[in-house]
Structure formats: structure tokens, C-alpha cells
Tab-separated table of C-alpha atoms in Angstrom:
chain	number	residue	atom	x	y	z
A	8	MET	CA	74.028	-16.723	45.479
A	9	ILE	CA	72.031	-13.489	45.311
A	10	THR	CA	68.321	-13.918	44.754
A	11	PHE	CA	65.813	-11.221	43.912
A	12	SER	CA	62.125	-10.971	44.606
A	13	PRO	CA	59.882	-10.343	41.579
A	14	GLY	CA	59.584	-6.715	42.674
A	15	GLN	CA	63.332	-6.232	43.032
A	16	PHE	CA	63.995	-7.755	39.637
A	17	ARG	CA	61.272	-5.584	38.098
A	18	LYS	CA	62.810	-2.448	39.616
A	19	LEU	CA	66.218	-3.301	38.166
A	20	ARG	CA	64.695	-4.017	34.765
A	21	SER	CA	62.784	-0.729	34.793
A	22	GLU	CA	65.892	1.225	35.758
A	23	THR	CA	67.859	-0.388	32.945
A	24	PHE	CA	65.166	0.561	30.441
A	25	LEU	CA	64.958	4.120	31.746
A	26	ARG	CA	68.700	4.642	31.475
A	27	SER	CA	68.708	3.280	27.927
A	28	SER	CA	65.915	5.751	27.077
A	29	GLY	CA	67.801	8.740	28.483
A	30	ILE	CA	65.582	9.049	31.543
A	31	PRO	CA	67.207	9.678	34.941
A	32	VAL	CA	66.847	7.043	37.636
A	33	ASN	CA	66.492	7.454	41.372
A	34	PRO	CA	67.864	4.221	42.858
A	35	VAL	CA	66.471	5.159	46.270
A	36	LEU	CA	62.878	4.775	45.096
A	37	PRO	CA	61.395	1.684	46.713
A	38	VAL	CA	60.576	-1.699	45.313
A	39	LEU	CA	56.852	-1.801	44.586
A	40	PRO	CA	54.491	-4.559	45.719
A	41	ASP	CA	54.690	-7.568	43.437
A	42	GLU	CA	52.815	-10.704	42.387
A	43	ARG	CA	52.922	-12.099	45.903
A	44	THR	CA	50.637	-9.413	47.339
A	45	VAL	CA	48.961	-7.415	44.543
A	46	ARG	CA	45.341	-8.189	43.744
A	47	LEU	CA	44.070	-6.313	40.723
A	48	GLN	CA	40.679	-4.725	40.349
A	49	PRO	CA	38.169	-7.202	38.875
A	50	ALA	CA	38.132	-7.205	35.080
A	51	SER	CA	34.440	-6.298	35.061
A	52	ALA	CA	35.130	-3.248	37.250
A	53	VAL	CA	37.921	-2.193	34.896
A	54	ALA	CA	35.568	-2.479	31.926
A	55	GLU	CA	32.866	-0.453	33.695
A	56	ARG	CA	35.377	2.205	34.721
A	57	SER	CA	36.521	2.407	31.093
A	58	LEU	CA	33.013	3.177	29.904
A	59	VAL	CA	32.463	5.756	32.634
A	60	LEU	CA	35.741	7.477	31.818
A	61	PHE	CA	34.717	7.668	28.187
A	62	GLY	CA	31.467	9.411	29.073
A	63	VAL	CA	33.263	11.870	31.328
A	64	ALA	CA	36.125	12.606	28.926
A	65	ALA	CA	33.783	12.947	25.961
A	66	ARG	CA	31.713	15.475	27.908
A	67	ALA	CA	34.891	17.419	28.723
A	68	GLU	CA	35.838	17.350	25.052
A	69	GLY	CA	32.529	18.920	24.064
A	70	LEU	CA	29.855	16.229	23.979
A	71	GLU	CA	26.507	17.716	24.996
A	72	GLN	CA	25.625	17.241	28.645
A	73	GLU	CA	22.435	15.324	27.907
A	74	ALA	CA	24.229	12.954	25.542
A	75	ALA	CA	27.013	12.236	28.042
A	76	ILE	CA	24.550	11.435	30.813
A	77	ARG	CA	22.432	9.351	28.457
A	78	PHE	CA	25.515	7.386	27.403
A	79	LEU	CA	25.937	6.179	30.987
A	80	GLU	CA	22.268	5.775	31.837
A	81	GLU	CA	21.543	3.655	28.764
A	82	ARG	CA	24.365	1.344	29.836
A	83	ARG	CA	23.150	1.273	33.453
A	84	LEU	CA	26.417	2.837	34.572
A	85	TRP	CA	25.339	6.104	36.138
A	86	GLY	CA	25.840	4.516	39.548
A	87	ALA	CA	29.359	3.468	38.553
A	88	ALA	CA	30.358	7.109	38.104
A	89	THR	CA	32.039	8.603	41.148
A	90	ARG	CA	30.668	11.554	43.081
A	91	GLU	CA	33.095	13.965	41.399
A	92	GLU	CA	32.237	12.567	37.981
A	93	GLN	CA	28.513	12.898	38.587
A	94	ILE	CA	28.924	16.475	39.802
A	95	PHE	CA	30.882	17.301	36.654
A	96	LEU	CA	28.347	15.675	34.349
A	97	LEU	CA	25.413	17.395	36.041
A	98	ASP	CA	27.003	20.835	35.695
A	99	PRO	CA	25.671	22.523	32.536
A	100	GLU	CA	28.620	24.931	32.488
A	101	PRO	CA	31.599	23.263	34.179
A	102	ALA	CA	34.596	25.350	35.158
A	103	GLU	CA	37.541	25.375	32.785
A	104	GLN	CA	39.751	23.670	35.367
A	105	ASP	CA	37.255	20.819	35.681
A	106	VAL	CA	37.081	20.456	31.915
A	107	LEU	CA	40.871	20.222	31.731
A	108	GLN	CA	40.976	17.677	34.535
A	109	PHE	CA	38.409	15.399	32.977
A	110	ILE	CA	39.552	15.626	29.375
A	111	TRP	CA	42.844	14.121	30.505
A	112	ARG	CA	40.885	11.045	31.578
A	113	TYR	CA	41.269	9.813	28.015
A	114	GLU	CA	44.805	8.900	29.072
A	115	SER	CA	43.485	6.944	32.044
A	116	LEU	CA	41.037	5.214	29.741
A	117	TRP	CA	43.880	4.328	27.361
A	118	VAL	CA	45.681	2.534	30.196
A	119	LEU	CA	42.567	0.564	31.107
A	120	LEU	CA	41.949	-0.402	27.491
A	121	TRP	CA	45.547	-1.591	27.344
A	122	ALA	CA	45.018	-3.630	30.520
A	123	LEU	CA	41.916	-5.163	28.916
A	124	GLY	CA	43.869	-6.060	25.792
A	125	TYR	CA	42.262	-3.570	23.402
A	126	VAL	CA	45.411	-1.452	23.075
A	127	GLU	CA	48.481	-3.321	21.876
A	128	GLU	CA	51.157	-1.457	23.811
A	129	LEU	CA	51.803	1.524	26.033
A	130	ALA	CA	54.455	3.601	24.338
A	131	LEU	CA	56.645	6.079	26.180
A	132	PRO	CA	54.281	8.660	27.700
A	133	ARG	CA	55.162	11.595	25.485
A	134	ALA	CA	52.321	11.786	22.934
A	135	ILE	CA	48.601	11.833	23.621
A	136	CYS	CA	46.653	8.660	23.092
A	137	ASP	CA	44.635	7.868	19.966
A	138	ILE	CA	41.295	9.407	20.881
A	139	ALA	CA	39.742	8.518	17.528
A	140	ALA	CA	40.572	4.861	18.163
A	141	ILE	CA	39.000	5.085	21.619
A	142	VAL	CA	35.811	6.585	20.218
A	143	GLY	CA	35.636	3.941	17.512
A	144	LEU	CA	36.072	1.129	20.012
A	145	ILE	CA	33.805	2.317	22.807
A	146	THR	CA	30.940	3.281	20.516
A	147	SER	CA	31.066	-0.100	18.785
A	148	VAL	CA	30.949	-2.421	21.797
A	149	SER	CA	27.867	-3.818	23.491
A	150	VAL	CA	28.049	-3.119	27.183
A	151	ASP	CA	27.067	-6.544	28.532
A	152	PRO	CA	29.701	-8.647	26.727
A	153	PHE	CA	32.273	-5.868	27.119
A	154	VAL	CA	31.826	-6.044	30.896
A	155	ASP	CA	30.798	-9.658	31.474
A	156	PHE	CA	33.540	-11.226	29.365
A	157	ALA	CA	36.302	-8.760	30.191
A	158	LEU	CA	39.749	-10.232	30.731
A	159	LEU	CA	42.878	-8.547	32.032
A	160	ARG	CA	46.418	-8.959	30.806
A	161	PRO	CA	48.696	-11.104	32.970
A	162	LEU	CA	49.436	-9.570	36.350
A	163	SER	CA	53.166	-9.486	35.620
A	164	ASP	CA	52.622	-7.382	32.478
A	165	ILE	CA	50.498	-4.882	34.367
A	166	LEU	CA	53.008	-4.639	37.208
A	167	ASP	CA	55.821	-4.102	34.698
A	168	GLN	CA	54.070	-1.041	33.293
A	169	ALA	CA	53.006	0.198	36.721
A	170	ASP	CA	56.617	0.065	37.887
A	171	LEU	CA	57.890	1.921	34.833
A	172	THR	CA	55.206	4.566	35.232
A	173	TYR	CA	56.054	5.099	38.889
A	174	ARG	CA	59.669	5.802	37.912
A	175	TYR	CA	58.684	7.940	34.907
A	176	HIS	CA	56.746	10.111	37.331
A	177	TRP	CA	59.738	10.673	39.588
A	178	ALA	CA	61.887	11.674	36.592
A	179	ALA	CA	59.261	14.108	35.301
A	180	LEU	CA	58.675	15.703	38.710
A	181	ASP	CA	62.399	15.935	39.447
A	182	ALA	CA	62.958	17.767	36.161
A	183	ARG	CA	60.174	20.223	36.974
A	184	LEU	CA	61.588	20.902	40.430
A	185	ARG	CA	64.958	21.649	38.847
A	186	GLY	CA	63.424	23.922	36.225
A	187	TYR	CA	64.178	21.597	33.320
A	188	GLU	CA	62.044	20.133	30.572
A	189	PRO	CA	60.967	16.535	31.256
A	190	PRO	CA	63.590	14.062	30.026
A	191	ALA	CA	63.165	12.120	26.775
A	192	GLY	CA	60.120	14.196	25.869
A	193	LEU	CA	57.991	12.793	28.684
A	194	ASP	CA	54.619	14.501	29.059
A	195	THR	CA	54.053	15.056	32.763
A	196	SER	CA	50.258	15.098	32.426
A	197	ILE	CA	50.217	11.758	30.620
A	198	VAL	CA	52.583	10.275	33.190
A	199	TYR	CA	50.345	11.520	36.004
A	200	GLU	CA	47.223	9.970	34.486
A	201	ARG	CA	48.992	6.657	33.982
A	202	HIS	CA	50.317	6.661	37.533
A	203	TYR	CA	46.870	7.527	38.880
A	204	THR	CA	45.276	4.735	36.875
A	205	PHE	CA	47.816	2.066	37.728
A	206	ASN	CA	47.501	2.905	41.418
A	207	TRP	CA	43.769	2.262	41.139
A	208	LEU	CA	44.173	-0.830	38.979
A	209	THR	CA	46.720	-2.421	41.327
A	210	ARG	CA	44.985	-1.146	44.478
A	211	ARG	CA	48.273	0.433	45.490
A	212	HIS	CA	46.812	2.335	48.425
A	213	ASP	CA	43.396	0.636	48.396
A	214	GLN	CA	41.651	3.937	47.597
A	215	GLU	CA	38.505	4.781	45.667
A	216	TRP	CA	38.915	6.399	42.244
A	217	ASP	CA	38.318	9.988	43.393
A	218	ASP	CA	40.839	9.612	46.220
A	219	ILE	CA	43.809	8.025	44.435
A	220	SER	CA	47.212	9.238	45.623
A	221	THR	CA	50.196	9.477	43.293
A	222	GLU	CA	52.730	10.346	45.968
A	223	LEU	CA	56.103	8.760	45.315
């Protein structure tokens, strides 16, 4: 009788879904760490990171510098911002490339809000997240209960999405290398942000936020 580890079964399930969605599969990609070894970031850290990402992304979208910094300071979260985030927020005229990098953090934030249960589902990564919904949520919560009473979805649910995202990323990058459009309308930037975020959330390489690797 053939038995599968949780990670092996998850890989097979992801590949089946990808094929049914018209997305190429690379069967050589490895099985990812599973429930036996993965230890997620603490829920409180995920909630804090969500608030920091909102401040950073809102600044990139056009929020005044003073207001973005005040948003974090009033919530006692300036210290939770990374070095790169603080440098960006303290720059009165950030470079266009930095603005583009940080505005995409809305997609990272969307993943974290999903992990915290505030977003119902993660659809195929081919349309930008609902920024208006993010703004409405983040500006309506009180920081202490949002952080102190944060709860994460079940580990298996998070690993399911992390596994799918890992394989989405290969398909998107493979298409780019071949000079094709991403399959099934995948948005490579959204896929990248999701992969980046899941690698932090699942401590894939045990790296700090600024140093996350998305190598396949």
C-alpha cells in the first residue's frame, strides 16, 4: 500500500488543481515542508506586520509622508517596520522604483488578512486585491484587540495556499523565460508578492521580512 506524507499529498492536489485551471505543472518541483515541521509566525506578529504593510503601501499610493509615519507611531508600530520600510517612509521624495515596490505590498497584506480570517478566500492571482476593502478594514480596527486577539487559519489551510502559490510562481516564471504570457491570466507581480509573504508566514527559509527569498 502506497502512503503519502501530508506534503506529498498536498503537492499532488495542487498539481491536479493547476492542470484543471490550465496552468502548466513542473512535477520535478519538490515537496514543501508540511505540518510535521512548519511553525507559523505568531498571530500577533502577523497582525502587526499587516498594519505596517498598510502604512507602507498607503504611503506608496500617495498618503502624505507625515500621515503614514503617524499611522504607525500612534499604534506603537514604528519599531515593527523593517529597516527598508523605515528608510522608505522617511524619504520625502522616494524613487519611483521604491514606490512601485512598496505599493505592491497591498498584495502581501491581502495574504496576511486572509491568513487572519478577514479575507474569505484567495482567488487565482490574476486580479489585484480589493484595496478599498483593505482601507475600510484597517482604518476601522483598534490596534490592541486586532493584535492581541489575532487568530490564524488552520495550518493545513495556509500550507495549501503556500503550496499552490509556489507552483503558480514556477508557471509564471517559466512562461516569461519562454517569451509567453503567463498562463490562465496569472499576474506575475501578484504571484511574487504571495510567494514572498507565504515564505515569511511559514518561515520557509527562516529569514527576516526584508531578506525573504522566493527562489524555487
